[in-house]
């Protein structure tokens, strides 16, 4: 009798629902494969558009130092501030040499890019070798050079500018211990030692590292004047005095 009662209970609980449709909705194929619309940064009008060229192996300081200086211009009044954003050859996050993961704002291979007024080329791990074989990247730098007001590099970013032919008729510098290597690779270039940055025409090349702050501050002083540059430096607790920074300025009409 106990077995018959147990069987009846089972049939009551489960058998009566055997003809009903399941109330659990199947997984939504659309939601699983939904493609998120890419979000581009908001670029305010009447500002300089400043693009930072990034890739796997980019060194943190050569990226973040000028990025910080330029981004802080939006907090200063009565100047033409800067829109800062990153560009890369991918939509996927890049990994810096130190391990930071950064999602590029623009993919220069696929996206429609805004006009770039200032291109910043931070140093990257392979700027002395395989990156110089990246024809798409080098051609991108050449293209931007035709329309940009300034092209700047930090540390070994100068090798990219040299490979693109942008430094053929200008004076430049790079990371101190790589100057001899750059002279060997590009023997016709005028590459200076014992300076932390060189400004020649539309090109500003710097030794990189912490001196990337100073090269960026110099460009701000050039564009906005000494008072604004000192204000930007003070906001980042940097003692800024151009006269104390070994540098070389080649006077040319832009």
Short mmCIF file of C-alpha atoms in Angstrom, two decimals:
data_model
loop_
_atom_site.label_atom_id
_atom_site.label_comp_id
_atom_site.label_asym_id
_atom_site.label_seq_id
_atom_site.Cartn_x
_atom_site.Cartn_y
_atom_site.Cartn_z
CA UNK A 1 0.00 0.00 0.00
CA UNK A 2 2.80 2.41 0.82
CA UNK A 3 4.34 1.81 -2.61
CA UNK A 4 1.02 2.42 -4.37
CA UNK A 5 0.53 5.68 -2.43
CA UNK A 6 3.99 6.86 -3.30
CA UNK A 7 3.41 6.12 -6.99
CA UNK A 8 0.15 8.03 -6.91
CA UNK A 9 1.90 11.02 -5.40
CA UNK A 10 4.53 11.02 -8.12
CA UNK A 11 1.90 10.88 -10.87
CA UNK A 12 -0.04 13.68 -9.22
CA UNK A 13 2.96 15.99 -9.00
CA UNK A 14 4.46 15.38 -12.41
CA UNK A 15 1.90 13.71 -14.62
CA UNK A 16 -0.63 16.50 -14.47
CA UNK A 17 1.85 18.94 -15.94
CA UNK A 18 3.03 16.71 -18.75
CA UNK A 19 0.87 18.42 -21.38
CA UNK A 20 1.60 22.00 -20.31
CA UNK A 21 4.17 24.13 -22.05
CA UNK A 22 7.21 25.10 -20.10
CA UNK A 23 7.02 28.55 -18.56
CA UNK A 24 10.82 28.96 -18.77
CA UNK A 25 11.71 31.04 -21.81
CA UNK A 26 14.53 29.73 -24.03
CA UNK A 27 17.72 31.77 -24.00
CA UNK A 28 17.58 34.75 -26.29
CA UNK A 29 19.88 34.28 -29.25
CA UNK A 30 19.69 37.98 -29.96
CA UNK A 31 20.85 39.00 -26.50
CA UNK A 32 23.75 36.55 -26.56
CA UNK A 33 24.97 37.83 -29.91
CA UNK A 34 24.05 41.44 -29.42
CA UNK A 35 26.69 43.74 -30.83
CA UNK A 36 27.35 46.77 -28.70
CA UNK A 37 27.60 50.04 -30.56
CA UNK A 38 31.05 51.53 -30.29
CA UNK A 39 31.24 54.60 -28.09
CA UNK A 40 33.55 57.32 -29.36
CA UNK A 41 34.83 60.11 -27.10
CA UNK A 42 33.01 63.43 -27.26
CA UNK A 43 35.21 65.93 -29.03
CA UNK A 44 34.37 69.49 -28.14
CA UNK A 45 34.54 72.07 -30.95
CA UNK A 46 37.17 74.79 -31.11
CA UNK A 47 39.82 72.65 -29.48
CA UNK A 48 43.03 71.02 -30.65
CA UNK A 49 42.46 67.34 -31.42
CA UNK A 50 45.38 65.44 -29.89
CA UNK A 51 45.79 61.77 -30.84
CA UNK A 52 48.03 59.37 -28.94
CA UNK A 53 49.28 56.47 -31.06
CA UNK A 54 49.22 53.34 -28.88
CA UNK A 55 49.98 49.67 -29.42
CA UNK A 56 50.96 46.60 -27.43
CA UNK A 57 54.16 47.38 -25.55
CA UNK A 58 53.58 51.13 -25.23
CA UNK A 59 55.40 52.44 -22.18
CA UNK A 60 53.15 53.96 -19.53
CA UNK A 61 55.04 57.16 -18.79
CA UNK A 62 55.50 58.30 -22.39
CA UNK A 63 51.75 57.91 -22.80
CA UNK A 64 50.36 59.15 -19.50
CA UNK A 65 52.72 62.09 -18.92
CA UNK A 66 51.76 64.16 -22.00
CA UNK A 67 48.18 62.84 -21.79
CA UNK A 68 47.84 64.28 -18.26
CA UNK A 69 49.33 67.64 -19.22
CA UNK A 70 47.22 68.07 -22.33
CA UNK A 71 43.99 66.84 -20.76
CA UNK A 72 44.28 69.36 -17.95
CA UNK A 73 44.07 72.22 -20.46
CA UNK A 74 40.28 71.85 -20.36
CA UNK A 75 40.36 73.29 -16.85
CA UNK A 76 42.04 76.54 -17.94
CA UNK A 77 40.03 79.51 -19.13
CA UNK A 78 40.42 81.64 -22.25
CA UNK A 79 42.60 79.19 -24.17
CA UNK A 80 42.02 76.77 -27.02
CA UNK A 81 42.07 73.58 -24.95
CA UNK A 82 42.79 70.06 -26.14
CA UNK A 83 40.63 67.02 -26.89
CA UNK A 84 42.82 64.04 -26.05
CA UNK A 85 42.16 60.52 -27.33
CA UNK A 86 43.96 57.32 -28.29
CA UNK A 87 44.27 55.66 -31.69
CA UNK A 88 45.40 52.13 -32.51
CA UNK A 89 45.09 49.53 -35.25
CA UNK A 90 42.51 47.54 -33.27
CA UNK A 91 39.31 47.87 -31.25
CA UNK A 92 40.57 45.36 -28.70
CA UNK A 93 42.39 46.52 -25.56
CA UNK A 94 46.12 46.97 -25.96
CA UNK A 95 48.48 45.98 -23.17
CA UNK A 96 51.23 48.39 -22.23
CA UNK A 97 54.74 47.24 -21.40
CA UNK A 98 53.94 47.57 -17.70
CA UNK A 99 50.69 45.62 -18.03
CA UNK A 100 47.97 48.28 -18.21
CA UNK A 101 45.08 47.38 -20.52
CA UNK A 102 43.73 50.30 -22.54
CA UNK A 103 40.82 50.26 -24.97
CA UNK A 104 41.62 52.55 -27.93
CA UNK A 105 39.19 55.37 -28.67
CA UNK A 106 39.62 55.07 -32.44
CA UNK A 107 40.73 52.32 -34.77
CA UNK A 108 42.76 54.11 -37.43
CA UNK A 109 42.37 51.13 -39.79
CA UNK A 110 38.56 51.12 -39.78
CA UNK A 111 37.08 54.21 -38.13
CA UNK A 112 36.46 57.62 -39.58
CA UNK A 113 38.91 59.79 -37.70
CA UNK A 114 38.54 63.44 -36.75
CA UNK A 115 41.14 65.87 -38.05
CA UNK A 116 44.23 65.41 -35.90
CA UNK A 117 46.01 68.64 -35.00
CA UNK A 118 48.67 67.09 -32.76
CA UNK A 119 49.94 63.52 -33.00
CA UNK A 120 51.79 62.09 -30.00
CA UNK A 121 53.92 58.99 -30.51
CA UNK A 122 54.87 57.47 -27.15
CA UNK A 123 57.63 54.90 -27.03
CA UNK A 124 56.79 51.21 -27.32
CA UNK A 125 58.73 48.02 -26.67
CA UNK A 126 59.38 47.23 -30.34
CA UNK A 127 59.95 50.67 -31.81
CA UNK A 128 63.53 49.72 -32.63
CA UNK A 129 62.62 46.57 -34.53
CA UNK A 130 59.31 44.94 -35.54
CA UNK A 131 57.12 48.04 -35.18
CA UNK A 132 59.22 49.71 -37.85
CA UNK A 133 58.12 46.97 -40.25
CA UNK A 134 54.45 47.80 -39.70
CA UNK A 135 53.72 49.51 -43.01
CA UNK A 136 50.11 50.31 -42.11
CA UNK A 137 51.19 52.11 -38.96
CA UNK A 138 54.03 53.97 -40.66
CA UNK A 139 51.71 55.03 -43.49
CA UNK A 140 49.21 56.28 -40.91
CA UNK A 141 51.89 58.50 -39.36
CA UNK A 142 52.83 59.81 -42.81
CA UNK A 143 49.19 60.61 -43.55
CA UNK A 144 48.63 62.50 -40.31
CA UNK A 145 51.84 64.44 -40.84
CA UNK A 146 50.29 66.06 -43.92
CA UNK A 147 47.52 67.73 -41.92
CA UNK A 148 48.80 68.00 -38.34
CA UNK A 149 50.16 71.20 -36.83
CA UNK A 150 52.54 69.31 -34.53
CA UNK A 151 54.01 65.82 -34.44
CA UNK A 152 55.61 64.86 -31.13
CA UNK A 153 57.47 61.79 -29.94
CA UNK A 154 58.81 60.60 -26.61
CA UNK A 155 61.75 58.27 -26.10
CA UNK A 156 61.96 55.73 -28.93
CA UNK A 157 58.84 57.12 -30.60
CA UNK A 158 61.41 59.12 -32.58
CA UNK A 159 62.36 55.92 -34.41
CA UNK A 160 58.82 55.76 -35.82
CA UNK A 161 59.04 59.35 -37.04
CA UNK A 162 62.44 58.62 -38.56
CA UNK A 163 61.17 55.51 -40.33
CA UNK A 164 58.27 57.54 -41.72
CA UNK A 165 60.79 60.02 -43.13
CA UNK A 166 59.51 62.90 -41.03
CA UNK A 167 62.89 63.72 -39.49
CA UNK A 168 64.90 63.82 -42.71
CA UNK A 169 65.33 67.58 -42.67
CA UNK A 170 65.02 68.36 -38.97
CA UNK A 171 67.04 68.05 -35.80
CA UNK A 172 65.81 65.52 -33.26
CA UNK A 173 66.61 63.48 -30.16
CA UNK A 174 65.50 60.28 -28.46
CA UNK A 175 66.12 58.17 -25.35
CA UNK A 176 69.73 58.92 -24.28
CA UNK A 177 71.04 55.36 -24.45
CA UNK A 178 69.42 54.81 -27.86
CA UNK A 179 70.90 57.85 -29.62
CA UNK A 180 73.84 55.88 -31.01
CA UNK A 181 71.47 53.17 -32.24
CA UNK A 182 69.30 55.75 -33.95
CA UNK A 183 72.33 57.32 -35.59
CA UNK A 184 73.37 53.89 -36.82
CA UNK A 185 69.92 53.11 -38.25
CA UNK A 186 69.39 56.58 -39.73
CA UNK A 187 72.91 57.91 -40.46
CA UNK A 188 71.71 60.97 -42.39
CA UNK A 189 69.68 62.39 -39.51
CA UNK A 190 70.83 65.17 -37.20
CA UNK A 191 70.30 63.60 -33.76
CA UNK A 192 71.38 65.54 -30.69
CA UNK A 193 72.75 64.35 -27.38
CA UNK A 194 72.73 66.17 -24.05
CA UNK A 195 69.30 67.71 -24.60
CA UNK A 196 65.98 66.53 -23.20
CA UNK A 197 63.88 67.71 -26.09
CA UNK A 198 64.25 69.33 -29.49
CA UNK A 199 61.70 71.54 -31.22
CA UNK A 200 62.30 71.89 -34.93
CA UNK A 201 59.45 73.24 -37.02
CA UNK A 202 56.34 71.14 -36.39
CA UNK A 203 58.31 68.34 -34.72
CA UNK A 204 59.06 67.97 -31.03
CA UNK A 205 61.11 64.94 -29.99
CA UNK A 206 61.98 64.19 -26.37
CA UNK A 207 64.17 61.88 -24.32
CA UNK A 208 61.04 60.39 -22.82
CA UNK A 209 60.55 58.98 -19.34
CA UNK A 210 59.69 61.62 -16.77
CA UNK A 211 60.99 64.23 -19.21
CA UNK A 212 57.88 63.57 -21.29
CA UNK A 213 56.14 65.88 -18.82
CA UNK A 214 58.58 68.64 -19.64
CA UNK A 215 58.33 68.28 -23.40
CA UNK A 216 54.53 68.44 -23.09
CA UNK A 217 54.73 71.47 -20.82
CA UNK A 218 57.00 73.14 -23.35
CA UNK A 219 54.40 72.71 -26.10
CA UNK A 220 51.78 74.18 -23.79
CA UNK A 221 54.03 77.14 -23.03
CA UNK A 222 54.59 77.57 -26.77
CA UNK A 223 50.84 77.55 -27.43
CA UNK A 224 49.45 79.25 -24.34
CA UNK A 225 52.25 81.16 -22.68
CA UNK A 226 54.36 80.77 -19.57
CA UNK A 227 51.60 81.44 -17.04
CA UNK A 228 49.35 78.66 -18.32
CA UNK A 229 52.27 76.20 -18.52
CA UNK A 230 53.22 76.93 -14.93
CA UNK A 231 49.61 76.51 -13.87
CA UNK A 232 49.41 73.13 -15.58
CA UNK A 233 52.69 72.08 -13.97
CA UNK A 234 51.54 73.23 -10.56
CA UNK A 235 48.40 71.15 -10.85
CA UNK A 236 50.60 68.08 -11.15
CA UNK A 237 53.14 69.28 -8.54
CA UNK A 238 55.88 69.80 -11.12
CA UNK A 239 58.45 72.56 -10.84
CA UNK A 240 58.44 74.05 -14.32
CA UNK A 241 61.04 76.46 -15.59
CA UNK A 242 61.99 76.13 -19.24
CA UNK A 243 65.37 77.72 -18.56
CA UNK A 244 66.31 74.78 -16.33
CA UNK A 245 65.60 72.15 -18.98
CA UNK A 246 68.38 71.33 -21.48
CA UNK A 247 66.68 71.74 -24.83
CA UNK A 248 67.16 72.94 -28.37
CA UNK A 249 64.76 75.08 -30.36
CA UNK A 250 65.30 75.44 -34.10
CA UNK A 251 63.42 78.51 -35.23
CA UNK A 252 61.26 77.85 -38.28
CA UNK A 253 58.04 79.29 -39.62
CA UNK A 254 55.16 76.84 -39.26
#
